[in-house]
CSV table of N, CA and C in Angstrom, one decimal:
chain,number,residue,atom,x,y,z
A,420,MET,N,60.6,38.3,281.4
A,420,MET,CA,59.3,38.3,280.7
A,420,MET,C,58.3,37.5,281.5
A,421,SER,N,57.1,38.0,281.6
A,421,SER,CA,56.0,37.4,282.3
A,421,SER,C,55.0,36.8,281.3
A,422,THR,N,54.6,35.6,281.5
A,422,THR,CA,53.6,35.0,280.6
A,422,THR,C,52.5,34.4,281.5
A,423,HIS,N,51.2,34.6,281.0
A,423,HIS,CA,50.1,34.0,281.7
A,423,HIS,C,49.6,32.8,280.8
A,424,ALA,N,49.5,31.6,281.5
A,424,ALA,CA,49.1,30.4,280.8
A,424,ALA,C,47.9,29.8,281.5
A,425,THR,N,46.9,29.4,280.7
A,425,THR,CA,45.7,28.7,281.3
A,425,THR,C,45.6,27.3,280.6
A,426,ALA,N,45.1,26.4,281.4
A,426,ALA,CA,44.8,25.1,280.8
A,426,ALA,C,43.6,24.4,281.5
A,427,THR,N,43.0,23.5,280.9
A,427,THR,CA,42.0,22.7,281.5
A,427,THR,C,42.6,21.3,281.6
A,428,PHE,N,42.0,20.5,282.5
A,428,PHE,CA,42.6,19.2,282.6
A,428,PHE,C,41.4,18.2,282.7
A,429,THR,N,41.7,17.0,282.2
A,429,THR,CA,40.9,15.8,282.3
A,429,THR,C,41.6,14.8,283.1
A,430,ILE,N,40.9,14.2,284.1
A,430,ILE,CA,41.5,13.2,284.9
A,430,ILE,C,41.4,11.9,284.1
A,431,LYS,N,42.6,11.3,283.9
A,431,LYS,CA,42.8,10.0,283.2
A,431,LYS,C,42.7,8.8,284.1
A,432,SER,N,43.3,9.0,285.3
A,432,SER,CA,43.2,7.9,286.3
A,432,SER,C,43.3,8.5,287.7
A,433,TRP,N,42.6,7.8,288.7
A,433,TRP,CA,42.6,8.3,290.1
A,433,TRP,C,42.6,7.0,290.9
A,434,GLU,N,43.7,6.8,291.7
A,434,GLU,CA,43.8,5.7,292.6
A,434,GLU,C,44.0,6.3,294.0
A,435,GLU,N,43.1,6.0,294.9
A,435,GLU,CA,43.1,6.6,296.3
A,435,GLU,C,43.0,5.5,297.3
A,436,ASN,N,43.8,5.6,298.3
A,436,ASN,CA,43.8,4.6,299.4
A,436,ASN,C,44.0,5.2,300.7
A,437,PRO,N,43.3,4.7,301.8
A,437,PRO,CA,43.4,5.2,303.1
A,437,PRO,C,44.7,4.8,303.7
A,438,TYR,N,45.2,5.6,304.7
A,438,TYR,CA,46.4,5.2,305.5
A,438,TYR,C,46.2,5.7,306.9
A,439,ASN,N,46.9,5.1,307.8
A,439,ASN,CA,46.9,5.5,309.2
A,439,ASN,C,45.5,5.6,309.8
A,440,GLU,N,44.7,4.6,309.5
A,440,GLU,CA,43.3,4.6,309.9
A,440,GLU,C,43.1,4.4,311.4
A,441,MET,N,42.3,5.3,312.0
A,441,MET,CA,42.1,5.2,313.5
A,441,MET,C,40.6,5.5,313.7
A,442,GLU,N,40.0,4.7,314.5
A,442,GLU,CA,38.6,4.8,314.8
A,442,GLU,C,38.3,6.2,315.5
A,443,GLY,N,37.3,6.9,314.9
A,443,GLY,CA,36.9,8.2,315.5
A,443,GLY,C,37.7,9.4,315.0
A,444,MET,N,38.7,9.1,314.2
A,444,MET,CA,39.6,10.2,313.7
A,444,MET,C,39.3,10.5,312.2
A,445,PRO,N,39.7,11.7,311.7
A,445,PRO,CA,39.4,12.0,310.3
A,445,PRO,C,40.1,11.0,309.4
A,446,LYS,N,39.5,10.7,308.3
A,446,LYS,CA,40.0,9.8,307.3
A,446,LYS,C,41.2,10.5,306.5
A,447,LEU,N,42.3,9.8,306.4
A,447,LEU,CA,43.5,10.2,305.7
A,447,LEU,C,43.6,9.3,304.5
A,448,THR,N,43.9,9.9,303.3
A,448,THR,CA,44.1,9.1,302.1
A,448,THR,C,45.3,9.7,301.3
A,449,ARG,N,45.8,8.8,300.4
A,449,ARG,CA,46.8,9.2,299.5
A,449,ARG,C,46.3,8.8,298.1
A,450,ALA,N,46.4,9.8,297.2
A,450,ALA,CA,45.8,9.6,295.8
A,450,ALA,C,46.9,9.8,294.8
A,451,THR,N,47.0,8.9,293.8
A,451,THR,CA,47.9,9.0,292.7
A,451,THR,C,46.9,9.4,291.5
A,452,VAL,N,47.2,10.5,290.9
A,452,VAL,CA,46.3,11.0,289.8
A,452,VAL,C,47.1,11.3,288.6
A,453,THR,N,46.5,10.9,287.4
A,453,THR,CA,47.1,11.3,286.2
A,453,THR,C,46.1,12.2,285.4
A,454,LYS,N,46.6,13.3,284.9
A,454,LYS,CA,45.7,14.3,284.2
A,454,LYS,C,46.3,14.5,282.8
A,455,ARG,N,45.4,14.8,281.9
A,455,ARG,CA,45.7,15.3,280.6
A,455,ARG,C,45.4,16.8,280.6
A,456,LEU,N,46.5,17.6,280.2
A,456,LEU,CA,46.4,19.1,280.2
A,456,LEU,C,46.2,19.6,278.8
A,457,GLU,N,45.3,20.5,278.6
A,457,GLU,CA,45.1,21.1,277.3
A,457,GLU,C,44.9,22.6,277.4
A,458,GLY,N,45.4,23.3,276.4
A,458,GLY,CA,45.3,24.8,276.4
A,458,GLY,C,46.7,25.4,276.2
A,459,ASP,N,47.0,26.4,276.9
A,459,ASP,CA,48.4,27.0,276.8
A,459,ASP,C,49.4,26.0,277.3
A,460,ILE,N,49.1,25.2,278.2
A,460,ILE,CA,49.9,24.1,278.7
A,460,ILE,C,49.4,22.8,278.1
A,461,GLU,N,50.2,22.1,277.3
A,461,GLU,CA,49.8,20.8,276.7
A,461,GLU,C,50.6,19.7,277.2
A,462,GLY,N,50.0,18.7,277.7
A,462,GLY,CA,50.8,17.6,278.2
A,462,GLY,C,50.1,16.7,279.3
A,463,GLU,N,50.9,16.2,280.2
A,463,GLU,CA,50.3,15.3,281.2
A,463,GLU,C,50.9,15.6,282.5
A,464,GLY,N,50.1,15.5,283.6
A,464,GLY,CA,50.5,15.7,284.9
A,464,GLY,C,50.3,14.5,285.7
A,465,MET,N,51.2,14.1,286.6
A,465,MET,CA,51.1,13.0,287.5
A,465,MET,C,51.3,13.5,288.9
A,466,SER,N,50.3,13.4,289.7
A,466,SER,CA,50.5,13.9,291.1
A,466,SER,C,50.2,12.9,292.2
A,467,GLU,N,50.8,13.2,293.3
A,467,GLU,CA,50.6,12.4,294.6
A,467,GLU,C,50.0,13.5,295.5
A,468,SER,N,48.8,13.1,296.1
A,468,SER,CA,48.1,14.0,297.0
A,468,SER,C,47.9,13.3,298.3
A,469,LEU,N,48.0,14.0,299.4
A,469,LEU,CA,47.6,13.6,300.7
A,469,LEU,C,46.3,14.4,301.1
A,470,MET,N,45.3,13.6,301.5
A,470,MET,CA,44.0,14.3,301.8
A,470,MET,C,43.5,13.9,303.2
A,471,VAL,N,42.8,14.8,303.8
A,471,VAL,CA,42.1,14.6,305.0
A,471,VAL,C,40.6,14.9,304.8
A,472,TYR,N,39.8,14.0,305.2
A,472,TYR,CA,38.3,14.2,305.0
A,472,TYR,C,37.7,14.5,306.3
A,473,GLY,N,36.8,15.5,306.3
A,473,GLY,CA,36.0,15.9,307.5
A,473,GLY,C,34.8,14.9,307.6
A,474,ASP,N,34.0,15.0,308.7
A,474,ASP,CA,32.9,14.1,308.9
A,474,ASP,C,31.8,14.3,307.8
A,475,GLU,N,31.7,15.5,307.2
A,475,GLU,CA,30.7,15.7,306.2
A,475,GLU,C,31.2,15.4,304.8
A,476,GLY,N,32.4,14.9,304.6
A,476,GLY,CA,32.9,14.4,303.3
A,476,GLY,C,33.7,15.4,302.6
A,477,SER,N,33.8,16.7,303.1
A,477,SER,CA,34.7,17.6,302.4
A,477,SER,C,36.1,17.3,302.8
A,478,ALA,N,37.1,17.9,302.0
A,478,ALA,CA,38.5,17.5,302.2
A,478,ALA,C,39.4,18.6,302.0
A,479,ASN,N,40.6,18.5,302.6
A,479,ASN,CA,41.8,19.4,302.4
A,479,ASN,C,42.9,18.5,301.8
A,480,PHE,N,43.7,19.1,300.9
A,480,PHE,CA,44.8,18.3,300.3
A,480,PHE,C,46.0,19.1,300.1
A,481,VAL,N,47.1,18.4,300.0
A,481,VAL,CA,48.4,18.9,299.6
A,481,VAL,C,48.9,18.0,298.5
A,482,SER,N,49.7,18.5,297.6
A,482,SER,CA,50.1,17.7,296.5
A,482,SER,C,51.4,18.1,295.9
A,483,LEU,N,52.1,17.2,295.2
A,483,LEU,CA,53.2,17.4,294.3
A,483,LEU,C,52.9,16.8,293.0
A,484,GLU,N,53.2,17.5,291.9
A,484,GLU,CA,52.8,17.1,290.6
A,484,GLU,C,53.9,17.4,289.6
A,485,ARG,N,54.3,16.3,288.8
A,485,ARG,CA,55.2,16.5,287.7
A,485,ARG,C,54.4,16.7,286.4
A,486,VAL,N,54.7,17.8,285.7
A,486,VAL,CA,54.1,18.1,284.5
A,486,VAL,C,55.1,17.9,283.4
A,487,VAL,N,54.7,17.1,282.4
A,487,VAL,CA,55.6,16.9,281.2
A,487,VAL,C,54.8,17.4,280.0
A,488,GLY,N,55.4,18.3,279.2
A,488,GLY,CA,54.6,18.8,278.1
A,488,GLY,C,55.3,20.0,277.4
A,489,ARG,N,54.4,20.9,276.9
A,489,ARG,CA,54.8,22.0,276.1
A,489,ARG,C,54.1,23.3,276.6
A,490,ILE,N,54.8,24.3,276.7
A,490,ILE,CA,54.3,25.7,276.9
A,490,ILE,C,54.9,26.6,275.9
A,491,GLY,N,54.0,27.2,275.0
A,491,GLY,CA,54.5,28.2,274.0
A,491,GLY,C,55.6,27.7,273.2
A,492,GLY,N,55.6,26.4,272.7
A,492,GLY,CA,56.6,25.9,271.8
A,492,GLY,C,57.8,25.4,272.5
A,493,ARG,N,57.9,25.5,273.8
A,493,ARG,CA,59.0,24.9,274.6
A,493,ARG,C,58.6,23.7,275.3
A,494,SER,N,59.3,22.6,275.1
A,494,SER,CA,59.0,21.3,275.7
A,494,SER,C,59.9,21.0,276.9
A,495,GLY,N,59.4,20.3,277.8
A,495,GLY,CA,60.2,19.9,279.0
A,495,GLY,C,59.3,19.4,280.1
A,496,SER,N,59.8,19.6,281.3
A,496,SER,CA,59.0,19.2,282.5
A,496,SER,C,59.3,20.2,283.7
A,497,PHE,N,58.4,20.2,284.7
A,497,PHE,CA,58.5,21.0,285.9
A,497,PHE,C,57.7,20.4,287.0
A,498,LEU,N,57.9,20.8,288.2
A,498,LEU,CA,57.1,20.3,289.3
A,498,LEU,C,56.2,21.4,289.9
A,499,LEU,N,55.0,21.0,290.3
A,499,LEU,CA,54.1,21.9,291.0
A,499,LEU,C,53.9,21.4,292.5
A,500,GLN,N,53.9,22.4,293.4
A,500,GLN,CA,53.5,22.1,294.8
A,500,GLN,C,52.2,22.8,295.1
A,501,GLY,N,51.2,22.1,295.6
A,501,GLY,CA,49.9,22.7,295.8
A,501,GLY,C,49.2,22.3,297.0
A,502,SER,N,48.2,23.1,297.3
A,502,SER,CA,47.3,22.8,298.4
A,502,SER,C,45.9,23.3,298.1
A,503,GLY,N,44.9,22.7,298.7
A,503,GLY,CA,43.6,23.2,298.5
A,503,GLY,C,42.5,22.5,299.3
A,504,THR,N,41.3,22.7,298.8
A,504,THR,CA,40.1,22.2,299.5
A,504,THR,C,39.1,21.7,298.5
A,505,TYR,N,38.2,20.8,299.0
A,505,TYR,CA,37.1,20.3,298.2
A,505,TYR,C,35.9,20.4,299.1
A,506,ASP,N,34.8,21.1,298.6
A,506,ASP,CA,33.6,21.2,299.4
A,506,ASP,C,32.6,20.3,298.8
A,507,LYS,N,32.2,19.3,299.5
A,507,LYS,CA,31.3,18.2,299.1
A,507,LYS,C,29.9,18.9,298.7
A,508,ASN,N,29.5,19.9,299.5
A,508,ASN,CA,28.2,20.5,299.3
A,508,ASN,C,28.0,21.2,298.0
A,509,THR,N,29.1,21.9,297.5
A,509,THR,CA,29.1,22.6,296.3
A,509,THR,C,29.7,21.8,295.1
A,510,GLY,N,30.5,20.8,295.4
A,510,GLY,CA,31.2,20.1,294.4
A,510,GLY,C,32.4,20.9,293.8
A,511,ILE,N,32.9,21.8,294.6
A,511,ILE,CA,34.0,22.7,294.1
A,511,ILE,C,35.3,22.3,294.8
A,512,ALA,N,36.3,22.1,293.9
A,512,ALA,CA,37.7,21.9,294.4
A,512,ALA,C,38.4,23.2,294.0
A,513,LYS,N,39.1,23.7,294.9
A,513,LYS,CA,39.9,24.9,294.6
A,513,LYS,C,41.3,24.8,295.3
A,514,GLY,N,42.3,25.5,294.7
A,514,GLY,CA,43.6,25.4,295.4
A,514,GLY,C,44.5,26.4,294.7
A,515,ILE,N,45.7,26.4,295.3
A,515,ILE,CA,46.8,27.3,294.8
A,515,ILE,C,48.0,26.4,294.6
A,516,PHE,N,49.0,26.8,293.8
A,516,PHE,CA,50.2,26.1,293.6
A,516,PHE,C,51.3,27.0,293.2
A,517,ILE,N,52.5,26.5,293.3
A,517,ILE,CA,53.7,27.2,292.9
A,517,ILE,C,54.5,26.2,292.0
A,518,VAL,N,55.3,26.8,291.1
A,518,VAL,CA,56.3,26.0,290.4
A,518,VAL,C,57.5,25.8,291.4
A,519,VAL,N,57.9,24.6,291.6
A,519,VAL,CA,59.0,24.3,292.5
A,519,VAL,C,60.3,24.9,291.9
A,520,PRO,N,60.9,25.8,292.7
A,520,PRO,CA,62.1,26.4,292.2
A,520,PRO,C,63.2,25.4,291.6
A,521,SER,N,63.8,25.7,290.5
A,521,SER,CA,64.8,24.9,289.9
A,521,SER,C,64.3,23.5,289.4
A,522,SER,N,63.0,23.3,289.3
A,522,SER,CA,62.5,22.0,288.8
A,522,SER,C,62.4,21.9,287.3
A,523,GLY,N,62.4,23.0,286.6
A,523,GLY,CA,62.2,23.0,285.2
A,523,GLY,C,63.4,22.3,284.5
A,524,LYS,N,63.0,21.4,283.5
A,524,LYS,CA,64.0,20.7,282.8
A,524,LYS,C,63.7,20.8,281.3
A,525,GLY,N,64.8,20.6,280.5
A,525,GLY,CA,64.6,20.7,279.0
A,525,GLY,C,64.4,22.2,278.6
A,526,GLY,N,63.5,22.4,277.7
A,526,GLY,CA,63.1,23.7,277.3
A,526,GLY,C,62.4,24.6,278.3
A,527,LEU,N,62.0,23.9,279.4
A,527,LEU,CA,61.3,24.7,280.5
A,527,LEU,C,62.2,25.0,281.7
A,528,ARG,N,63.5,24.8,281.4
A,528,ARG,CA,64.5,25.2,282.5
A,528,ARG,C,64.3,26.6,282.8
A,529,GLY,N,64.3,26.9,284.1
A,529,GLY,CA,64.2,28.3,284.6
A,529,GLY,C,62.7,28.8,284.8
A,530,ILE,N,61.8,27.9,284.5
A,530,ILE,CA,60.4,28.3,284.6
A,530,ILE,C,60.1,28.6,286.1
A,531,ARG,N,59.3,29.6,286.3
A,531,ARG,CA,58.9,30.1,287.6
A,531,ARG,C,57.4,30.4,287.6
A,532,GLY,N,56.7,30.5,288.7
A,532,GLY,CA,55.4,30.9,288.7
A,532,GLY,C,54.5,30.4,289.8
A,533,GLU,N,53.3,30.8,289.8
A,533,GLU,CA,52.3,30.4,290.7
A,533,GLU,C,50.9,30.4,290.0
A,534,GLY,N,50.0,29.8,290.6
A,534,GLY,CA,48.7,29.8,290.0
A,534,GLY,C,47.6,29.3,290.9
A,535,SER,N,46.4,29.0,290.3
A,535,SER,CA,45.3,28.6,291.1
A,535,SER,C,44.5,27.6,290.2
A,536,LEU,N,43.7,26.8,290.9
A,536,LEU,CA,42.8,25.9,290.2
A,536,LEU,C,41.4,26.1,290.8
A,537,LEU,N,40.4,25.9,289.9
A,537,LEU,CA,39.0,25.9,290.3
A,537,LEU,C,38.3,24.8,289.5
A,538,ARG,N,37.7,23.9,290.1
A,538,ARG,CA,37.1,22.8,289.3
A,538,ARG,C,35.8,22.4,290.0
A,539,ARG,N,34.8,22.4,289.2
A,539,ARG,CA,33.5,21.9,289.7
A,539,ARG,C,33.4,20.4,289.3
A,540,THR,N,33.1,19.6,290.3
A,540,THR,CA,33.1,18.1,290.1
A,540,THR,C,31.9,17.5,290.7
A,541,ARG,N,31.5,16.4,290.3
A,541,ARG,CA,30.4,15.7,291.0
A,541,ARG,C,30.7,15.2,292.4
A,542,HIS,N,32.0,14.7,292.5
A,542,HIS,CA,32.4,14.2,293.8
A,542,HIS,C,33.9,14.0,293.7
A,543,LEU,N,34.6,14.1,294.8
A,543,LEU,CA,36.0,13.7,295.0
A,543,LEU,C,36.0,12.3,295.3
A,544,HIS,N,36.8,11.5,294.7
A,544,HIS,CA,36.9,10.1,294.9
A,544,HIS,C,37.3,9.8,296.3
A,545,PRO,N,36.3,9.3,297.1
A,545,PRO,CA,36.7,9.0,298.5
A,545,PRO,C,37.5,7.8,298.7
């Protein structure tokens, strides 16, 4: 059975720090982000993202996120693997993700899928 679920998220916390800094090279950062999810997916997501910033402030990122919550009356957790971009000029972050195979636990055991995100933001936390 195939199900389509949508959710919005609110960022509860964002901690970002540079790593492997080298003069004249793109800025690399690691961010730990906690989100509140609402909609068809209710719960909390905790992600670790690695980002690279271009000279103009736009960024590319890869992430792993654990989601703990409820989908359609079933409670449990699962992992998302994602990648995407942030365009500083438009303030738009967009990306794609997959549910990591065999990561579903509890009532979400066996969950599969893929999705996308689109978020307009004032700025990505540098």
